[in-house]
PDB file of C-alpha atoms in Angstrom:
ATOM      1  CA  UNK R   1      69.214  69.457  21.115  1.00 43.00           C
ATOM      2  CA  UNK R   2      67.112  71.922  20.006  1.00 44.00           C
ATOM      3  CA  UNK R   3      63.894  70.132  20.551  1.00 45.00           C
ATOM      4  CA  UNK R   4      64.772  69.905  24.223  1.00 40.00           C
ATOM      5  CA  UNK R   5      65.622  73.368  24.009  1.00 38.00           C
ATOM      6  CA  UNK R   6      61.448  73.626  22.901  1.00 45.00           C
ATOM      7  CA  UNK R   7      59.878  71.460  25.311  1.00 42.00           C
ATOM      8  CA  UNK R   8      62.133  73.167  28.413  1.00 41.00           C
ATOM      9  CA  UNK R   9      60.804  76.612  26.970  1.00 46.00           C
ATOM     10  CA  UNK R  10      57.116  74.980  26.846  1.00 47.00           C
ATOM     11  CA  UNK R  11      57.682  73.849  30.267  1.00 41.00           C
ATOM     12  CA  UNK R  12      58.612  77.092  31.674  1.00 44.00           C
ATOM     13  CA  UNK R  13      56.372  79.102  30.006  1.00 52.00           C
ATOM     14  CA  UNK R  14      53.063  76.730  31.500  1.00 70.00           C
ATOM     15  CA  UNK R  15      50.643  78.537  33.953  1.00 77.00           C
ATOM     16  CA  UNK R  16      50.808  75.849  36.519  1.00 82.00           C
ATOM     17  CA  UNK R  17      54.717  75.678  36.555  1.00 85.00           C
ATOM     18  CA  UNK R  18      54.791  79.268  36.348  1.00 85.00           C
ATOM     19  CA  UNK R  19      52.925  79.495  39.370  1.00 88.00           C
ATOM     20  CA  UNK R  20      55.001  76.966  41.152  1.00 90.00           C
ATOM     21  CA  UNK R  21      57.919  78.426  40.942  1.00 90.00           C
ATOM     22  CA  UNK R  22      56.167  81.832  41.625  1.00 91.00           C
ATOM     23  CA  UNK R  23      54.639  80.210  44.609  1.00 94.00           C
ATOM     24  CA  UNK R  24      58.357  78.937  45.965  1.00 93.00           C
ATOM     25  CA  UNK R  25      59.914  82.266  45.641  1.00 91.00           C
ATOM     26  CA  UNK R  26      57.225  83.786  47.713  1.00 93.00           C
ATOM     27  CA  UNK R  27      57.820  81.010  50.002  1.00 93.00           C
ATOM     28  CA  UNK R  28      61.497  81.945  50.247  1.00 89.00           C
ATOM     29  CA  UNK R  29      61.049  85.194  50.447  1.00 90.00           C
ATOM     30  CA  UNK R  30      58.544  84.655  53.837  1.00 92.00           C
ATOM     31  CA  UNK R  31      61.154  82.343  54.972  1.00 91.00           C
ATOM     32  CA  UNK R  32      63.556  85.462  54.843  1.00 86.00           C
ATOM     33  CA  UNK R  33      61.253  87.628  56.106  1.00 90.00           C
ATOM     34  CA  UNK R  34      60.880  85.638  59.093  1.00 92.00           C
ATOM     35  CA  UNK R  35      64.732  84.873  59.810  1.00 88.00           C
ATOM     36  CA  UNK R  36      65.446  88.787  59.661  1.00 85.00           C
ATOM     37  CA  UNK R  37      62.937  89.165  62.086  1.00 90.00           C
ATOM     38  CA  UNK R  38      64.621  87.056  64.359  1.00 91.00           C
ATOM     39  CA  UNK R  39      67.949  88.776  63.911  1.00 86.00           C
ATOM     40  CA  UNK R  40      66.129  91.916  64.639  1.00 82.00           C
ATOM     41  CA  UNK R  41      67.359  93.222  60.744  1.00 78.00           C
ATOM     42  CA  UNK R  42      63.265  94.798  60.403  1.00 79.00           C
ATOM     43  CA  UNK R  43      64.736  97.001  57.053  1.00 75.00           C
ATOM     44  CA  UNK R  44      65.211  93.721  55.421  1.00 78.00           C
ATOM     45  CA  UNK R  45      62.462  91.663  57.200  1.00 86.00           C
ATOM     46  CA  UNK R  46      60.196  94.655  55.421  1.00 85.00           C
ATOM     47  CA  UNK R  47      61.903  95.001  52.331  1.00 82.00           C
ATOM     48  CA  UNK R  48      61.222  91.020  51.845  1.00 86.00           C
ATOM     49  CA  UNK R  49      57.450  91.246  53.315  1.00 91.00           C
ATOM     50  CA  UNK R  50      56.882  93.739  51.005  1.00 88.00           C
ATOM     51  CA  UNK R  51      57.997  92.093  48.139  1.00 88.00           C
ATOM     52  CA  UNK R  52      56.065  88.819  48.910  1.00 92.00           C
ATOM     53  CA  UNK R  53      52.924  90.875  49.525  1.00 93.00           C
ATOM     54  CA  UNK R  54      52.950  92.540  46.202  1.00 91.00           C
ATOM     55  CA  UNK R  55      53.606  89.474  44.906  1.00 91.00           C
ATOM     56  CA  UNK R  56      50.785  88.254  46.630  1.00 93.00           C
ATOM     57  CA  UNK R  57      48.405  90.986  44.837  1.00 92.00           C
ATOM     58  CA  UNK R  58      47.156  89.451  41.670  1.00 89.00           C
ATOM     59  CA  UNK R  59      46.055  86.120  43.081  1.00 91.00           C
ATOM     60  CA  UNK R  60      44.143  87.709  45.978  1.00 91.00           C
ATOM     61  CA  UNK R  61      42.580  90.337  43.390  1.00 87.00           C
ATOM     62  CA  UNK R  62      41.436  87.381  41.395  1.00 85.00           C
ATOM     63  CA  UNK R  63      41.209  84.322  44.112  1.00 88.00           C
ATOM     64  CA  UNK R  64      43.170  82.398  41.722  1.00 87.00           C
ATOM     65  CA  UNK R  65      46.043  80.659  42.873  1.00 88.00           C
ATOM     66  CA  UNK R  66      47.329  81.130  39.455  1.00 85.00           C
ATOM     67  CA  UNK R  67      47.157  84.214  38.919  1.00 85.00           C
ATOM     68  CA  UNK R  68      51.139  84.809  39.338  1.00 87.00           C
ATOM     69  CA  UNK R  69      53.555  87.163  38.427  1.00 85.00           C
ATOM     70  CA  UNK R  70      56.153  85.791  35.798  1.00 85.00           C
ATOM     71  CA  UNK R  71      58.831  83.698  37.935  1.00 86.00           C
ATOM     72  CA  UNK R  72      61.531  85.368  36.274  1.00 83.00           C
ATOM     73  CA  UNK R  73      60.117  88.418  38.056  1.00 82.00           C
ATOM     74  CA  UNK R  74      60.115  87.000  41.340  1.00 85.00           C
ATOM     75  CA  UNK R  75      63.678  85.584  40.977  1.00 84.00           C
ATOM     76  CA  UNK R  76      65.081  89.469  40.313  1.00 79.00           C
ATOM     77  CA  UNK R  77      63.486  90.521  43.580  1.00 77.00           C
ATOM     78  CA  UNK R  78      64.522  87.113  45.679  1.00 78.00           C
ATOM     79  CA  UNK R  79      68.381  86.922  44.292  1.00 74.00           C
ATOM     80  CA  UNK R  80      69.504  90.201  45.263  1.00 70.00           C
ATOM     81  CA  UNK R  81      67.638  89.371  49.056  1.00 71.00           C
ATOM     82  CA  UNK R  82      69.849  85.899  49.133  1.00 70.00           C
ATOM     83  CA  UNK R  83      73.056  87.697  47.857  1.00 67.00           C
ATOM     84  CA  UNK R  84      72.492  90.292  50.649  1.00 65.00           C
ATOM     85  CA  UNK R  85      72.362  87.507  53.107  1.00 61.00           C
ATOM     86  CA  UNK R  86      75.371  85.685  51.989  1.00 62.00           C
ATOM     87  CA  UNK R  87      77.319  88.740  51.214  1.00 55.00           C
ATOM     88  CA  UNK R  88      80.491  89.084  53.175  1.00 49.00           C
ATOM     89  CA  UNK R  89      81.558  92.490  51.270  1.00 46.00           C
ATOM     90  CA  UNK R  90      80.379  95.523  51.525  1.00 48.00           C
ATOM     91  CA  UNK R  91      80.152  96.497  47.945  1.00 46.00           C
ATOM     92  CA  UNK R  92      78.189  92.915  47.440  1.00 51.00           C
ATOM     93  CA  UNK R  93      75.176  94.433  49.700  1.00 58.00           C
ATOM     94  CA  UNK R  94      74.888  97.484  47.740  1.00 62.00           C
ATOM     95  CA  UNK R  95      74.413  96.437  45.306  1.00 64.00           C
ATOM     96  CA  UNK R  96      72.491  93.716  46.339  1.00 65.00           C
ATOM     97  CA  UNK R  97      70.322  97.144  47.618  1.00 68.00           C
ATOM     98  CA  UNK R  98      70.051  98.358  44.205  1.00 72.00           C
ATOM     99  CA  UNK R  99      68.912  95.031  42.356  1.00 74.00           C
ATOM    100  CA  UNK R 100      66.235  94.935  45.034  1.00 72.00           C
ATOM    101  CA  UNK R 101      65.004  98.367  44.992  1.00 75.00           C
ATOM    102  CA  UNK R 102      64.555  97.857  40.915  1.00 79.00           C
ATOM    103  CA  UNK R 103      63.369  94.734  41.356  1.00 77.00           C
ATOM    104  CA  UNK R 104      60.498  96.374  43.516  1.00 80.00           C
ATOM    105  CA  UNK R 105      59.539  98.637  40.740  1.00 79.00           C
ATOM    106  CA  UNK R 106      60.206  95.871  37.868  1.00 80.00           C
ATOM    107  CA  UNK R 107      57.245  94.037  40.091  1.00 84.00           C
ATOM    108  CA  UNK R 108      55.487  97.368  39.637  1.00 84.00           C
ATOM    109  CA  UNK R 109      55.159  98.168  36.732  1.00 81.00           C
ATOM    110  CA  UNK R 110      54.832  94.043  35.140  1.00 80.00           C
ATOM    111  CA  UNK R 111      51.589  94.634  37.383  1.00 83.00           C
ATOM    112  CA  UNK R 112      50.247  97.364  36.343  1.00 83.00           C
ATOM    113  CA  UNK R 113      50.691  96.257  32.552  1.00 77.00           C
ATOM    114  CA  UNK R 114      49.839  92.902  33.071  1.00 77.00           C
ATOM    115  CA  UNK R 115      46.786  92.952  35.403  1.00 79.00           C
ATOM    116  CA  UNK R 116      45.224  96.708  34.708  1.00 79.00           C
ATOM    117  CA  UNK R 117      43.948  98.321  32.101  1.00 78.00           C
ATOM    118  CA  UNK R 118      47.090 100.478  31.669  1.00 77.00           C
ATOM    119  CA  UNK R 119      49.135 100.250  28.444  1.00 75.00           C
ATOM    120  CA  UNK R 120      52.927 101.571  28.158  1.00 75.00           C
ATOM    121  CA  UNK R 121      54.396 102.527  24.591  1.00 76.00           C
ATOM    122  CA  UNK R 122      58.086 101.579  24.441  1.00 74.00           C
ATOM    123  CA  UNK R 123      59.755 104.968  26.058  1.00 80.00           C
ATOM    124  CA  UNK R 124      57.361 105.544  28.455  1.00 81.00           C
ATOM    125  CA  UNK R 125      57.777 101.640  29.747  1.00 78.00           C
ATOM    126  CA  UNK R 126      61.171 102.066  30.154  1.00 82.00           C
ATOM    127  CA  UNK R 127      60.729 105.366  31.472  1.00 86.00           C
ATOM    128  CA  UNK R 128      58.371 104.112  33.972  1.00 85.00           C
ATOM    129  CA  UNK R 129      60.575 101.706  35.499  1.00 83.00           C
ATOM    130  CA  UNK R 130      63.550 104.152  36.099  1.00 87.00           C
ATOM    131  CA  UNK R 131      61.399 106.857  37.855  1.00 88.00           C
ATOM    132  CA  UNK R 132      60.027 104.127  39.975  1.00 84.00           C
ATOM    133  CA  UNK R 133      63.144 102.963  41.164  1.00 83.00           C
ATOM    134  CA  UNK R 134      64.645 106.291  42.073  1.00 87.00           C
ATOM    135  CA  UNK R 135      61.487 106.931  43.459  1.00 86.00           C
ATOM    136  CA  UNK R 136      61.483 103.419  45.271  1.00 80.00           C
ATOM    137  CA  UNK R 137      65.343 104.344  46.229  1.00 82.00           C
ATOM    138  CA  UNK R 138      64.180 107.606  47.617  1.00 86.00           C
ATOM    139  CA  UNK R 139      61.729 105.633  50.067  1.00 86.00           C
ATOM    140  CA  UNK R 140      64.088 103.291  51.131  1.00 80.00           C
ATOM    141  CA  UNK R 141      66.996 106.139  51.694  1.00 85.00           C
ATOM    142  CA  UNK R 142      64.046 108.066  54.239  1.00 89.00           C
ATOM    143  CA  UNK R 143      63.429 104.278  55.874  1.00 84.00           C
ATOM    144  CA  UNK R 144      67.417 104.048  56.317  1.00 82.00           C
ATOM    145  CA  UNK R 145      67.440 107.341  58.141  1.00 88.00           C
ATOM    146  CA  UNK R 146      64.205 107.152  60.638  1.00 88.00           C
ATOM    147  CA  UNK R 147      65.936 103.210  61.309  1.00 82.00           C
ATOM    148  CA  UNK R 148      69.428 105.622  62.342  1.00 86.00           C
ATOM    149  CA  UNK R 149      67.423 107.748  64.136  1.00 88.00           C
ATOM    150  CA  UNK R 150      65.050 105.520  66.342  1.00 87.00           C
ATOM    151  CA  UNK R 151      66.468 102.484  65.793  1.00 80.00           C
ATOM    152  CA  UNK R 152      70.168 103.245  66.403  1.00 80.00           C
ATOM    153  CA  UNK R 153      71.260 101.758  63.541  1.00 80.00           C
ATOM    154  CA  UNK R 154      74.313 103.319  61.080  1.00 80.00           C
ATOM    155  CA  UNK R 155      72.921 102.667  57.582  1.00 76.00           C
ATOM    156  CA  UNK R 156      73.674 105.996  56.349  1.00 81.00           C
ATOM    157  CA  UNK R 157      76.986 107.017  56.321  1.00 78.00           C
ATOM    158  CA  UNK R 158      77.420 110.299  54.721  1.00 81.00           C
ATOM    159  CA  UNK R 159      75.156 112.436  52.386  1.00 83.00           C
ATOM    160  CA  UNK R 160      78.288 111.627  49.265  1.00 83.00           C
ATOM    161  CA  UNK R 161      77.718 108.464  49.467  1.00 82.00           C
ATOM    162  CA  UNK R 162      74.262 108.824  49.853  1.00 81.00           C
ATOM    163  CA  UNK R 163      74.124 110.131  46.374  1.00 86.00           C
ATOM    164  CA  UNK R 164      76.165 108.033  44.861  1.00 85.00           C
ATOM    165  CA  UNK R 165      73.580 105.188  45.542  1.00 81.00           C
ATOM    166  CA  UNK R 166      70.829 107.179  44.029  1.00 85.00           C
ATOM    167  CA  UNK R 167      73.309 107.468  40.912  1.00 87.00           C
ATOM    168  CA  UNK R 168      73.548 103.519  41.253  1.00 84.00           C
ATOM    169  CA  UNK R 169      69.705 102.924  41.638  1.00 82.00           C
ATOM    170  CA  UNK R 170      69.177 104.988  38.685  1.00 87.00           C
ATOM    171  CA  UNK R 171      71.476 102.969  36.717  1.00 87.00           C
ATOM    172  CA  UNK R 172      70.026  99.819  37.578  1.00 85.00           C
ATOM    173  CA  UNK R 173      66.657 101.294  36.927  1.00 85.00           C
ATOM    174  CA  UNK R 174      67.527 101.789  33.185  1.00 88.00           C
ATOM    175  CA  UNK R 175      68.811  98.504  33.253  1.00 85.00           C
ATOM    176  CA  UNK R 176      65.411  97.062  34.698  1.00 82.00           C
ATOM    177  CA  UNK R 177      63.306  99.624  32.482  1.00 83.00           C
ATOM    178  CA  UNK R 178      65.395  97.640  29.107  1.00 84.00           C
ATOM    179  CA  UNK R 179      64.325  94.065  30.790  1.00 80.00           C
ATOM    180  CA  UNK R 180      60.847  94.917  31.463  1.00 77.00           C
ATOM    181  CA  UNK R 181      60.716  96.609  27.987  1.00 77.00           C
ATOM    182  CA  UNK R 182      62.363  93.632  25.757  1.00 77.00           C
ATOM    183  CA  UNK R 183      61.372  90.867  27.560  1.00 73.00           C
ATOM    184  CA  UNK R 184      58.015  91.011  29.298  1.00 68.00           C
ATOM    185  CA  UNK R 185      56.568  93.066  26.800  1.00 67.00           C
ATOM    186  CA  UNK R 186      58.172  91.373  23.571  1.00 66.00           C
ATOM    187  CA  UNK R 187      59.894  88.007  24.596  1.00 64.00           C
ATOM    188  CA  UNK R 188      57.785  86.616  26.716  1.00 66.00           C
ATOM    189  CA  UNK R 189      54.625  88.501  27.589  1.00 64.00           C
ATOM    190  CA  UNK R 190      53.485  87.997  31.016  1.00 62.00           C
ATOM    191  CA  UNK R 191      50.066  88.212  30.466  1.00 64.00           C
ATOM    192  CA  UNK R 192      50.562  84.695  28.226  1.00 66.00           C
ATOM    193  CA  UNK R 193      51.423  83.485  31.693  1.00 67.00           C
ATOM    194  CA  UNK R 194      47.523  83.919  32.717  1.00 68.00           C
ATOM    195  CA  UNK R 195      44.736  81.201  33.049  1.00 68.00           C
ATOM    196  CA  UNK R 196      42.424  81.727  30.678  1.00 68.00           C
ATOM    197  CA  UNK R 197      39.117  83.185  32.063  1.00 68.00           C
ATOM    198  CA  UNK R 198      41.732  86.034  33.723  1.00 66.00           C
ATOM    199  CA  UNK R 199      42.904  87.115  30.065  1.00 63.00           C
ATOM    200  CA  UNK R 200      39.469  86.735  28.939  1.00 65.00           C
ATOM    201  CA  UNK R 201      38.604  89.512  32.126  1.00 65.00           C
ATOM    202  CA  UNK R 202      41.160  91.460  31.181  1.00 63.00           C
ATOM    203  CA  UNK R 203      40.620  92.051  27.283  1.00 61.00           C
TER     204      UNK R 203
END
C-alpha cells in the first residue's frame, strides 16, 4: 500500500503530468469562460478569463509549455468556478465567490515566489495572501457595482451584506495565506515543479 502511495506521489509531482493537468484546468476554465459569455454572465466570463490568463503567465514569460503553475493551484481557482455553476443555493455561490477571489491571490502570490526573484519569510507569506484577497475582494465588490449600474444587474444587495463578504473573503484569505504557507512553500515546493534549465534561470 504504501509503495503505491510513493509512485502516485512521484506521479503527481512530475513536470510533464504537472503540466497536463495544469494545461486541462486552463482548458476548463476557457471552456467556462466561453459558456458565460454566451449566457451573457461577463462578471464570471472575466473572473474565469482572468484566471486562465494568469495562469497562462509563466509559460508565455518562458515559451515553455511547461512552465506551469502547481495543478493543485489551478484546481482552487477552477472548483469554486464549477461549484458556482452548479450551485442551486444562494449561500453555495458565495462562497463559491470567496474561494475564487483567494484563489486569485493564492495564484498571485505562488507566482511571484515561484517565478521572481521575490522571497517571503513565513508571516509575511501568509500575510501576503490575506491582503491580496481583500484587496482582490475589494476589486471585484467595485466590478459588482459598475455591472448594477450599467449593466442592470442586482449583484449588490445592501452595503451590510456587503461587508459581511469582505469579513468572509478575509477569512478565506487566512485560510489560503496557511495553504500557500505550509504547502507550497514546505510540502511541496512549486518551484520543484519546474523543468530544469527554468530553475537553473531562476537561481
Amino acid at each position: 500500500m504504501a509503495q503505491r502511495v510513493s509512485q502516485l506521489d512521484a506521479l503527481v509531482e512530475d513536470k510533464r503530468v504537472n503540466a497536463g493537468l495544469a494545461w486541462l484546468l486552463v482548458g476548463f476554465l476557457v471552456i467556462v469562460m466561453i459558456g458565460s459569455l454566451v449566457q451573457d454572465d461577463l462578471l464570471w466570463a472575466m473572473f474565469a478569463g482572468s484566471v486562465a490568463a494568469l495562469a497562462l503567465v509563466p509559460p508565455v514569460a518562458f515559451r515553455n509549455t511547461e512552465a506551469m503553475l502547481p495543478w493543485e493551484v489551478l484546481i482552487l481557482a477552477a472548483l469554486p468556478v464549477l461549484g458556482r455553476e452548479l450551485a442551486t443555493l444562494a449561500l453555495t455561490t458565495r462562497v463559491a465567490t470567496y474561494l475564487s477571489v483567494a484563489a486569485l491571490a493564492l495564484i498571485v502570490a505562488v507566482e511571484l515566489h515561484v517565478f521572481t526573484p521575490v522571497r517571503m519569510n513565513h508571516w509575511f507569506a501568509v500575510l501576503f495572501v490575506v491582503i491580496a484577497t481583500i484587496a482582490t475582494a475589494g476589486v471585484w465588490a467595485v466590478v459588482q457595482w459598475l455591472s448594477d449600474i450599467y449593466l442592470g444587474t442586482h449583484l449588490l444587495h445592501s452595503e451590510y451584506r456587503l461587508m459581511w463578504d469582505f469579513v468572509y473573503a478575509t477569512v478565506v484569505g487566512i485560510v489560503a495565506g496557511i495553504v500557500f504557507e505550509w504547502y507550497f512553500r514546505r510540502v511541496i515546493p512549486a518551484e520543484e515543479r519546474l523543468p530544469a534549465e527554468i530553475q537553473e534561470h531562476l537561481e
